[in-house]
mmCIF file of C-alpha atoms in Angstrom:
data_model
loop_
_atom_site.group_PDB
_atom_site.id
_atom_site.type_symbol
_atom_site.label_atom_id
_atom_site.label_comp_id
_atom_site.label_asym_id
_atom_site.label_seq_id
_atom_site.Cartn_x
_atom_site.Cartn_y
_atom_site.Cartn_z
ATOM 1 C CA MET A 15 14.687 -45.196 -57.579
ATOM 2 C CA ILE A 16 11.902 -44.398 -55.108
ATOM 3 C CA MET A 17 13.688 -46.094 -52.205
ATOM 4 C CA ARG A 18 16.947 -44.254 -52.937
ATOM 5 C CA PHE A 19 15.055 -40.955 -52.899
ATOM 6 C CA LEU A 20 13.286 -41.743 -49.614
ATOM 7 C CA LYS A 21 16.516 -42.795 -47.921
ATOM 8 C CA LYS A 22 18.137 -39.462 -48.777
ATOM 9 C CA ILE A 23 15.461 -37.589 -46.794
ATOM 10 C CA PRO A 24 15.527 -37.649 -42.952
ATOM 11 C CA ALA A 25 12.744 -40.024 -41.833
ATOM 12 C CA GLY A 26 11.732 -40.031 -45.486
ATOM 13 C CA MET A 27 9.864 -43.343 -45.227
ATOM 14 C CA MET A 28 7.286 -41.540 -43.084
ATOM 15 C CA VAL A 29 7.669 -37.825 -43.840
ATOM 16 C CA VAL A 30 7.313 -38.055 -47.645
ATOM 17 C CA PRO A 31 4.095 -40.161 -47.520
ATOM 18 C CA MET A 32 2.810 -37.828 -44.787
ATOM 19 C CA LEU A 33 3.318 -34.759 -46.975
ATOM 20 C CA LEU A 34 1.756 -36.578 -49.940
ATOM 21 C CA GLY A 35 -1.276 -37.442 -47.805
ATOM 22 C CA ALA A 36 -1.536 -33.830 -46.637
ATOM 23 C CA VAL A 37 -1.428 -32.522 -50.232
ATOM 24 C CA ILE A 38 -4.169 -34.922 -51.314
ATOM 25 C CA ASN A 39 -6.306 -34.123 -48.257
ATOM 26 C CA THR A 40 -5.894 -30.388 -48.875
ATOM 27 C CA PHE A 41 -6.675 -30.244 -52.583
ATOM 28 C CA ILE A 42 -8.427 -33.469 -53.697
ATOM 29 C CA PRO A 43 -9.719 -35.272 -50.561
ATOM 30 C CA GLU A 44 -12.466 -36.999 -52.539
ATOM 31 C CA VAL A 45 -9.828 -39.251 -54.167
ATOM 32 C CA THR A 46 -9.287 -41.251 -50.971
ATOM 33 C CA ASN A 47 -12.756 -40.854 -49.470
ATOM 34 C CA ILE A 48 -14.519 -43.282 -51.807
ATOM 35 C CA GLY A 49 -15.093 -45.814 -49.037
ATOM 36 C CA SER A 50 -14.179 -49.440 -48.305
ATOM 37 C CA PHE A 51 -10.513 -50.464 -48.154
ATOM 38 C CA THR A 52 -9.284 -47.344 -49.955
ATOM 39 C CA THR A 53 -10.606 -45.028 -47.257
ATOM 40 C CA ALA A 54 -9.494 -47.409 -44.517
ATOM 41 C CA ILE A 55 -5.871 -47.479 -45.622
ATOM 42 C CA PHE A 56 -5.353 -44.067 -47.249
ATOM 43 C CA THR A 57 -7.081 -41.690 -44.797
ATOM 44 C CA SER A 58 -6.701 -40.757 -41.140
ATOM 45 C CA ALA A 59 -9.293 -43.428 -40.351
ATOM 46 C CA GLY A 60 -6.563 -46.055 -40.467
ATOM 47 C CA ALA A 61 -3.891 -44.206 -38.483
ATOM 48 C CA ASN A 62 -4.546 -45.674 -35.036
ATOM 49 C CA THR A 63 -4.807 -49.221 -36.398
ATOM 50 C CA ALA A 64 -1.523 -48.931 -38.296
ATOM 51 C CA ILE A 65 0.258 -47.413 -35.278
ATOM 52 C CA GLY A 66 -1.173 -50.116 -32.989
ATOM 53 C CA ILE A 67 0.109 -52.906 -35.263
ATOM 54 C CA GLN A 68 3.467 -51.154 -35.475
ATOM 55 C CA LEU A 69 3.758 -50.979 -31.678
ATOM 56 C CA PHE A 70 2.727 -54.623 -31.300
ATOM 57 C CA CYS A 71 5.455 -55.739 -33.707
ATOM 58 C CA LEU A 72 7.984 -53.509 -31.958
ATOM 59 C CA GLY A 73 6.965 -55.040 -28.634
ATOM 60 C CA THR A 74 7.898 -58.516 -29.817
ATOM 61 C CA THR A 75 11.529 -57.392 -30.156
ATOM 62 C CA LEU A 76 11.829 -56.197 -26.538
ATOM 63 C CA ARG A 77 13.126 -58.213 -23.614
ATOM 64 C CA PHE A 78 11.856 -57.740 -20.075
ATOM 65 C CA ARG A 79 15.330 -56.789 -18.859
ATOM 66 C CA GLU A 80 15.261 -53.730 -21.159
ATOM 67 C CA MET A 81 12.203 -52.085 -19.593
ATOM 68 C CA GLY A 82 14.179 -50.106 -17.009
ATOM 69 C CA GLY A 83 16.007 -48.275 -19.776
ATOM 70 C CA VAL A 84 12.743 -47.644 -21.631
ATOM 71 C CA VAL A 85 11.111 -45.987 -18.611
ATOM 72 C CA LYS A 86 14.214 -43.935 -17.815
ATOM 73 C CA ARG A 87 14.781 -42.586 -21.320
ATOM 74 C CA GLY A 88 11.115 -42.070 -22.126
ATOM 75 C CA GLY A 89 10.379 -40.550 -18.723
ATOM 76 C CA VAL A 90 13.075 -37.890 -19.112
ATOM 77 C CA LEU A 91 11.746 -36.936 -22.539
ATOM 78 C CA LEU A 92 8.119 -36.888 -21.374
ATOM 79 C CA ILE A 93 8.700 -34.848 -18.219
ATOM 80 C CA SER A 94 11.106 -32.358 -19.767
ATOM 81 C CA LYS A 95 8.724 -31.643 -22.663
ATOM 82 C CA PHE A 96 5.869 -31.091 -20.237
ATOM 83 C CA VAL A 97 7.945 -28.864 -17.944
ATOM 84 C CA ILE A 98 9.173 -26.525 -20.689
ATOM 85 C CA GLY A 99 5.745 -26.252 -22.331
ATOM 86 C CA ALA A 100 3.964 -25.605 -19.040
ATOM 87 C CA ALA A 101 6.616 -23.126 -17.884
ATOM 88 C CA ILE A 102 6.471 -20.994 -21.047
ATOM 89 C CA GLY A 103 2.663 -21.046 -21.139
ATOM 90 C CA ILE A 104 2.164 -20.272 -17.449
ATOM 91 C CA VAL A 105 4.660 -17.380 -17.510
ATOM 92 C CA VAL A 106 2.950 -15.903 -20.575
ATOM 93 C CA GLY A 107 -0.460 -16.297 -18.918
ATOM 94 C CA LYS A 108 0.628 -14.754 -15.619
ATOM 95 C CA VAL A 109 2.496 -11.819 -17.174
ATOM 96 C CA PHE A 110 0.318 -10.989 -20.197
ATOM 97 C CA GLY A 111 -3.065 -12.468 -19.265
ATOM 98 C CA PRO A 112 -5.281 -14.745 -21.391
ATOM 99 C CA THR A 113 -4.615 -12.824 -24.618
ATOM 100 C CA GLY A 114 -0.944 -13.728 -24.363
ATOM 101 C CA VAL A 115 1.924 -12.078 -26.226
ATOM 102 C CA LEU A 116 2.719 -11.661 -29.931
ATOM 103 C CA GLY A 117 -0.695 -13.109 -30.727
ATOM 104 C CA LEU A 118 -0.027 -16.357 -28.857
ATOM 105 C CA SER A 119 -2.157 -17.220 -25.842
ATOM 106 C CA SER A 120 -0.991 -19.525 -23.063
ATOM 107 C CA LEU A 121 -3.662 -21.953 -24.308
ATOM 108 C CA ALA A 122 -2.007 -22.197 -27.731
ATOM 109 C CA ILE A 123 1.512 -22.420 -26.285
ATOM 110 C CA ILE A 124 0.780 -25.177 -23.779
ATOM 111 C CA SER A 125 -1.329 -27.132 -26.279
ATOM 112 C CA ALA A 126 1.480 -27.108 -28.855
ATOM 113 C CA VAL A 127 4.650 -27.395 -26.789
ATOM 114 C CA THR A 128 3.542 -30.141 -24.372
ATOM 115 C CA ASN A 129 2.217 -32.459 -27.111
ATOM 116 C CA SER A 130 4.640 -34.449 -29.306
ATOM 117 C CA ASN A 131 4.115 -36.362 -32.555
ATOM 118 C CA GLY A 132 4.815 -39.970 -31.568
ATOM 119 C CA SER A 133 4.851 -41.260 -35.139
ATOM 120 C CA VAL A 134 7.564 -38.807 -36.205
ATOM 121 C CA TYR A 135 9.534 -39.812 -33.101
ATOM 122 C CA LEU A 136 9.186 -43.529 -33.897
ATOM 123 C CA ALA A 137 10.200 -43.033 -37.527
ATOM 124 C CA LEU A 138 13.296 -41.104 -36.469
ATOM 125 C CA MET A 139 14.231 -43.653 -33.816
ATOM 126 C CA ASN A 140 13.896 -46.356 -36.451
ATOM 127 C CA SER A 141 16.484 -44.483 -38.532
ATOM 128 C CA TYR A 142 18.834 -43.243 -35.810
ATOM 129 C CA GLY A 143 17.987 -44.849 -32.454
ATOM 130 C CA ASP A 144 17.850 -48.314 -30.926
ATOM 131 C CA LYS A 145 15.116 -50.647 -29.664
ATOM 132 C CA VAL A 146 14.970 -48.919 -26.272
ATOM 133 C CA ASP A 147 14.429 -45.524 -27.936
ATOM 134 C CA GLN A 148 11.664 -46.982 -30.093
ATOM 135 C CA ALA A 149 9.982 -48.654 -27.136
ATOM 136 C CA ALA A 150 9.676 -45.301 -25.351
ATOM 137 C CA MET A 151 6.961 -44.194 -27.805
ATOM 138 C CA PRO A 152 3.984 -45.583 -25.800
ATOM 139 C CA LEU A 153 5.240 -43.714 -22.724
ATOM 140 C CA LEU A 154 5.400 -40.509 -24.756
ATOM 141 C CA ALA A 155 1.810 -41.158 -25.876
ATOM 142 C CA ILE A 156 0.762 -39.799 -22.469
ATOM 143 C CA ASN A 157 1.315 -36.265 -23.793
ATOM 144 C CA ASP A 158 -0.673 -36.892 -26.975
ATOM 145 C CA GLY A 159 -3.968 -35.166 -26.206
ATOM 146 C CA PRO A 160 -5.498 -32.820 -23.632
ATOM 147 C CA MET A 161 -4.439 -34.579 -20.418
ATOM 148 C CA LEU A 162 -1.140 -32.815 -19.701
ATOM 149 C CA THR A 163 -2.500 -29.555 -21.071
ATOM 150 C CA MET A 164 -5.325 -29.763 -18.558
ATOM 151 C CA ILE A 165 -2.845 -30.363 -15.782
ATOM 152 C CA ALA A 166 -0.723 -27.403 -16.874
ATOM 153 C CA MET A 167 -3.783 -25.152 -17.168
ATOM 154 C CA GLY A 168 -4.837 -26.171 -13.669
ATOM 155 C CA ILE A 169 -8.465 -27.094 -14.423
ATOM 156 C CA GLY A 170 -9.537 -28.449 -11.041
ATOM 157 C CA GLY A 171 -11.056 -31.922 -11.019
ATOM 158 C CA LEU A 172 -10.771 -32.305 -14.794
ATOM 159 C CA ALA A 173 -7.005 -32.654 -14.418
ATOM 160 C CA ASP A 174 -7.242 -36.246 -13.158
ATOM 161 C CA ILE A 175 -4.937 -38.549 -15.114
ATOM 162 C CA PRO A 176 -7.083 -41.076 -17.056
ATOM 163 C CA PHE A 177 -5.334 -44.318 -16.093
ATOM 164 C CA MET A 178 -7.136 -46.406 -18.711
ATOM 165 C CA ALA A 179 -5.915 -44.083 -21.475
ATOM 166 C CA LEU A 180 -2.368 -44.982 -20.437
ATOM 167 C CA VAL A 181 -3.206 -48.688 -20.365
ATOM 168 C CA ALA A 182 -4.776 -48.425 -23.824
ATOM 169 C CA ALA A 183 -1.668 -46.689 -25.198
ATOM 170 C CA ILE A 184 0.813 -49.295 -23.938
ATOM 171 C CA GLY A 185 -1.454 -52.337 -24.460
ATOM 172 C CA PRO A 186 -0.200 -53.350 -27.941
ATOM 173 C CA ILE A 187 3.472 -53.128 -27.016
ATOM 174 C CA LEU A 188 2.930 -55.070 -23.767
ATOM 175 C CA VAL A 189 1.091 -57.913 -25.527
ATOM 176 C CA GLY A 190 3.764 -57.996 -28.222
ATOM 177 C CA MET A 191 6.530 -58.042 -25.616
ATOM 178 C CA ILE A 192 4.954 -60.947 -23.719
ATOM 179 C CA LEU A 193 4.540 -63.024 -26.888
ATOM 180 C CA GLY A 194 8.016 -62.118 -28.140
ATOM 181 C CA ASN A 195 9.601 -63.225 -24.863
ATOM 182 C CA ILE A 196 7.682 -66.507 -24.965
ATOM 183 C CA ASP A 197 8.629 -67.308 -28.567
ATOM 184 C CA ARG A 198 11.789 -65.838 -30.119
ATOM 185 C CA ASP A 199 10.817 -67.185 -33.555
ATOM 186 C CA LEU A 200 7.628 -65.102 -33.424
ATOM 187 C CA SER A 201 9.750 -62.077 -32.563
ATOM 188 C CA ASP A 202 12.040 -62.681 -35.539
ATOM 189 C CA PHE A 203 9.022 -63.051 -37.843
ATOM 190 C CA LEU A 204 7.228 -59.849 -36.758
ATOM 191 C CA ALA A 205 10.189 -57.539 -36.124
ATOM 192 C CA PRO A 206 10.518 -56.233 -39.730
ATOM 193 C CA ALA A 207 6.850 -55.188 -39.841
ATOM 194 C CA GLY A 208 7.516 -52.101 -37.711
ATOM 195 C CA SER A 209 9.605 -50.543 -40.477
ATOM 196 C CA ILE A 210 7.333 -51.778 -43.252
ATOM 197 C CA LEU A 211 4.367 -49.930 -41.746
ATOM 198 C CA LEU A 212 6.122 -46.538 -41.561
ATOM 199 C CA PRO A 213 4.941 -45.200 -44.968
ATOM 200 C CA PHE A 214 1.357 -46.323 -44.249
ATOM 201 C CA VAL A 215 1.368 -44.577 -40.861
ATOM 202 C CA GLY A 216 2.818 -41.468 -42.472
ATOM 203 C CA PHE A 217 0.214 -41.315 -45.234
ATOM 204 C CA CYS A 218 -2.663 -41.874 -42.780
ATOM 205 C CA LEU A 219 -1.436 -39.073 -40.514
ATOM 206 C CA GLY A 220 -0.903 -36.755 -43.458
ATOM 207 C CA SER A 221 -4.450 -37.416 -44.609
ATOM 208 C CA GLY A 222 -5.623 -35.785 -41.386
ATOM 209 C CA MET A 223 -3.679 -32.566 -42.117
ATOM 210 C CA ASN A 224 -4.749 -29.580 -44.159
ATOM 211 C CA LEU A 225 -1.910 -27.423 -45.485
ATOM 212 C CA THR A 226 -4.112 -24.330 -45.491
ATOM 213 C CA ASN A 227 -3.868 -24.370 -41.706
ATOM 214 C CA ILE A 228 -0.370 -22.921 -42.037
ATOM 215 C CA VAL A 229 -1.943 -19.902 -43.729
ATOM 216 C CA LYS A 230 -4.814 -19.746 -41.232
ATOM 217 C CA GLY A 231 -2.377 -19.884 -38.337
ATOM 218 C CA GLY A 232 -0.496 -16.964 -39.814
ATOM 219 C CA ALA A 233 2.858 -15.722 -38.594
ATOM 220 C CA GLN A 234 1.828 -16.580 -35.035
ATOM 221 C CA GLY A 235 1.351 -20.246 -35.984
ATOM 222 C CA ILE A 236 4.814 -20.331 -37.556
ATOM 223 C CA LEU A 237 6.240 -18.612 -34.456
ATOM 224 C CA LEU A 238 4.547 -21.225 -32.275
ATOM 225 C CA GLY A 239 6.163 -23.988 -34.317
ATOM 226 C CA LEU A 240 9.581 -22.363 -33.929
ATOM 227 C CA ILE A 241 9.080 -22.044 -30.159
ATOM 228 C CA THR A 242 8.045 -25.689 -29.945
ATOM 229 C CA CYS A 243 10.995 -26.843 -32.014
ATOM 230 C CA PHE A 244 13.886 -24.631 -30.933
ATOM 231 C CA ILE A 245 13.086 -23.426 -27.397
ATOM 232 C CA GLY A 246 11.237 -26.538 -26.278
ATOM 233 C CA GLY A 247 13.627 -28.802 -28.170
ATOM 234 C CA ALA A 248 16.773 -27.187 -26.750
ATOM 235 C CA PHE A 249 15.547 -27.735 -23.183
ATOM 236 C CA ILE A 250 14.613 -31.363 -23.860
ATOM 237 C CA VAL A 251 18.007 -32.026 -25.454
ATOM 238 C CA LEU A 252 19.764 -30.581 -22.385
ATOM 239 C CA CYS A 253 17.794 -32.959 -20.157
ATOM 240 C CA ASP A 254 18.472 -35.872 -22.507
ATOM 241 C CA ARG A 255 22.207 -35.172 -22.470
ATOM 242 C CA PHE A 256 22.746 -34.366 -18.806
ATOM 243 C CA ILE A 257 20.172 -36.636 -17.141
ATOM 244 C CA SER A 258 19.974 -39.603 -19.510
ATOM 245 C CA ARG A 259 23.593 -39.150 -20.672
ATOM 246 C CA ARG A 260 22.529 -39.567 -24.300
ATOM 247 C CA PRO A 261 23.704 -37.609 -27.376
ATOM 248 C CA GLY A 262 20.428 -35.660 -27.692
ATOM 249 C CA TYR A 263 18.972 -36.940 -30.963
ATOM 250 C CA ALA A 264 15.932 -38.332 -29.126
ATOM 251 C CA GLY A 265 15.379 -34.976 -27.419
ATOM 252 C CA TRP A 266 15.085 -33.231 -30.767
ATOM 253 C CA ALA A 267 12.815 -36.036 -32.020
ATOM 254 C CA VAL A 268 10.078 -35.047 -29.537
ATOM 255 C CA ALA A 269 10.343 -31.313 -30.335
ATOM 256 C CA THR A 270 7.178 -31.577 -32.428
ATOM 257 C CA THR A 271 3.498 -30.763 -32.008
ATOM 258 C CA ALA A 272 1.176 -33.755 -32.225
ATOM 259 C CA GLY A 273 -1.520 -33.795 -34.872
ATOM 260 C CA ASN A 274 -4.014 -34.636 -32.116
ATOM 261 C CA ALA A 275 -3.040 -31.421 -30.318
ATOM 262 C CA VAL A 276 -5.197 -29.520 -32.821
ATOM 263 C CA ALA A 277 -8.262 -30.673 -30.861
ATOM 264 C CA VAL A 278 -6.868 -29.684 -27.450
ATOM 265 C CA PRO A 279 -7.876 -25.962 -27.369
ATOM 266 C CA ALA A 280 -11.513 -26.896 -28.003
ATOM 267 C CA VAL A 281 -11.401 -29.504 -25.229
ATOM 268 C CA ILE A 282 -9.966 -26.968 -22.790
ATOM 269 C CA ALA A 283 -12.539 -24.362 -23.827
ATOM 270 C CA GLY A 284 -15.301 -26.908 -23.261
ATOM 271 C CA ALA A 285 -14.029 -27.514 -19.748
ATOM 272 C CA ASP A 286 -13.441 -23.838 -18.940
ATOM 273 C CA GLN A 287 -15.636 -21.392 -20.850
ATOM 274 C CA SER A 288 -13.307 -18.470 -20.108
ATOM 275 C CA TRP A 289 -11.039 -19.849 -22.860
ATOM 276 C CA ALA A 290 -13.815 -20.179 -25.459
ATOM 277 C CA ALA A 291 -12.998 -16.830 -27.067
ATOM 278 C CA TYR A 292 -9.414 -17.925 -27.713
ATOM 279 C CA ALA A 293 -9.987 -21.522 -28.805
ATOM 280 C CA ASP A 294 -10.517 -21.024 -32.556
ATOM 281 C CA LEU A 295 -7.388 -18.929 -33.051
ATOM 282 C CA ALA A 296 -5.355 -21.290 -30.862
ATOM 283 C CA THR A 297 -6.588 -24.258 -32.921
ATOM 284 C CA SER A 298 -5.334 -22.817 -36.225
ATOM 285 C CA GLN A 299 -2.012 -21.860 -34.621
ATOM 286 C CA VAL A 300 -1.506 -25.333 -33.147
ATOM 287 C CA ALA A 301 -2.337 -26.888 -36.541
ATOM 288 C CA ALA A 302 0.316 -24.734 -38.204
ATOM 289 C CA SER A 303 2.836 -25.750 -35.534
ATOM 290 C CA SER A 304 1.985 -29.414 -36.087
ATOM 291 C CA ILE A 305 2.758 -29.234 -39.807
ATOM 292 C CA LEU A 306 5.847 -27.037 -39.479
ATOM 293 C CA THR A 307 7.499 -29.134 -36.751
ATOM 294 C CA ALA A 308 6.807 -32.373 -38.649
ATOM 295 C CA ILE A 309 8.927 -30.940 -41.467
ATOM 296 C CA LEU A 310 11.671 -29.242 -39.415
ATOM 297 C CA VAL A 311 12.372 -31.859 -36.744
ATOM 298 C CA PRO A 312 13.499 -34.725 -39.034
ATOM 299 C CA ILE A 313 16.026 -32.377 -40.667
ATOM 300 C CA ILE A 314 17.395 -31.293 -37.283
ATOM 301 C CA VAL A 315 17.555 -34.844 -35.923
ATOM 302 C CA SER A 316 19.409 -36.073 -39.012
ATOM 303 C CA TRP A 317 22.042 -33.347 -38.715
ATOM 304 C CA TRP A 318 22.411 -33.724 -34.932
ATOM 305 C CA ALA A 319 22.594 -37.534 -34.975
ATOM 306 C CA LYS A 320 25.357 -37.546 -37.570
ATOM 307 C CA LYS A 321 27.329 -34.761 -35.873
ATOM 308 C CA PHE A 322 27.079 -35.939 -32.257
ATOM 309 C CA GLY A 323 26.495 -39.634 -32.860
ATOM 310 C CA CYS A 324 23.652 -42.111 -32.488
ATOM 311 C CA PRO A 325 23.325 -45.930 -32.439
ATOM 312 C CA GLN A 326 23.053 -46.061 -36.228
ATOM 313 C CA PHE A 327 25.876 -43.540 -36.834
ATOM 314 C CA PRO A 328 28.325 -43.645 -33.884
ATOM 315 C CA LYS A 329 30.997 -40.978 -34.175
ATOM 316 C CA ASP A 330 33.804 -43.248 -32.922
ATOM 317 C CA GLU A 331 34.488 -46.735 -31.601
ATOM 318 C CA ALA A 332 34.174 -45.634 -27.958
ATOM 319 C CA GLN A 333 30.668 -44.317 -28.581
ATOM 320 C CA ARG A 334 29.770 -47.462 -30.533
ATOM 321 C CA ALA A 335 30.794 -49.598 -27.536
ATOM 322 C CA LEU A 336 28.754 -47.364 -25.191
ATOM 323 C CA PHE A 337 25.635 -47.668 -27.371
ATOM 324 C CA GLU A 338 26.022 -51.460 -27.524
ATOM 325 C CA LYS A 339 26.273 -51.571 -23.737
ATOM 326 C CA GLN A 340 23.178 -49.391 -23.251
ATOM 327 C CA ALA A 341 21.039 -51.181 -25.876
#
């Protein structure tokens, strides 16, 4: 009964536990914060560990010959998301100044639009994509945090790309890939764990969300989520279709705001005090965008993937053959 319900909802294996975790964290957080294993597995404290294990198991299913496709697909998604977020934010900043327009500053816009929720992407690619799509997640992890926002905001020497952060993000999948290529039996044993961990990752991420942030972000936070999803997403899908020659489902899957992006305005304000006056408002708006896009994007991806095709639901035999060739 529970499984049938979850399968009816786009990315339900992650989204439903995520919303459940958010409800608990908003209204009765003390239930999961009792310590020991309960807190470790049912709060945001366990999110990075669960995601790391998930990426390691995914890595064991990859073959070295597939890495070119991973970099190409993931690179197009990463760069296009950064370009559209930076472009909108910079134009708003140049034309309207630091206060922005319609209550949205360039700080809030760039923080939200350039950062994507990798766990939502991975859950959706597990339902609609292939192994190459899934393996692009560590590459997309580059935009999860303040790094690309700093670059877009042009903060002098603080815009250096932290190379070790990239190494740390791709480490689990690289180790898994090496072991999986050495021993195919190990790959077969660990491969199912990636899907099994989805509800745990979802609940942990949800336990770091507070639903009242949608109210605190106000109409501007909702507007920011819509910009991230529909304006940012439309541009990414165009790049995915015309550069990568893919149907576009993966482009919509990164049209989210990362949960970690909530901390980005404060980081930017710490680096450049001229943004300090705008950081608190931007934080609540980015939080609202994070929650809204996590709900909207799975619905959009489900509809798009079934209408225009994807590896799990090819629209005809010709597309099925193309996906099998590209996998």
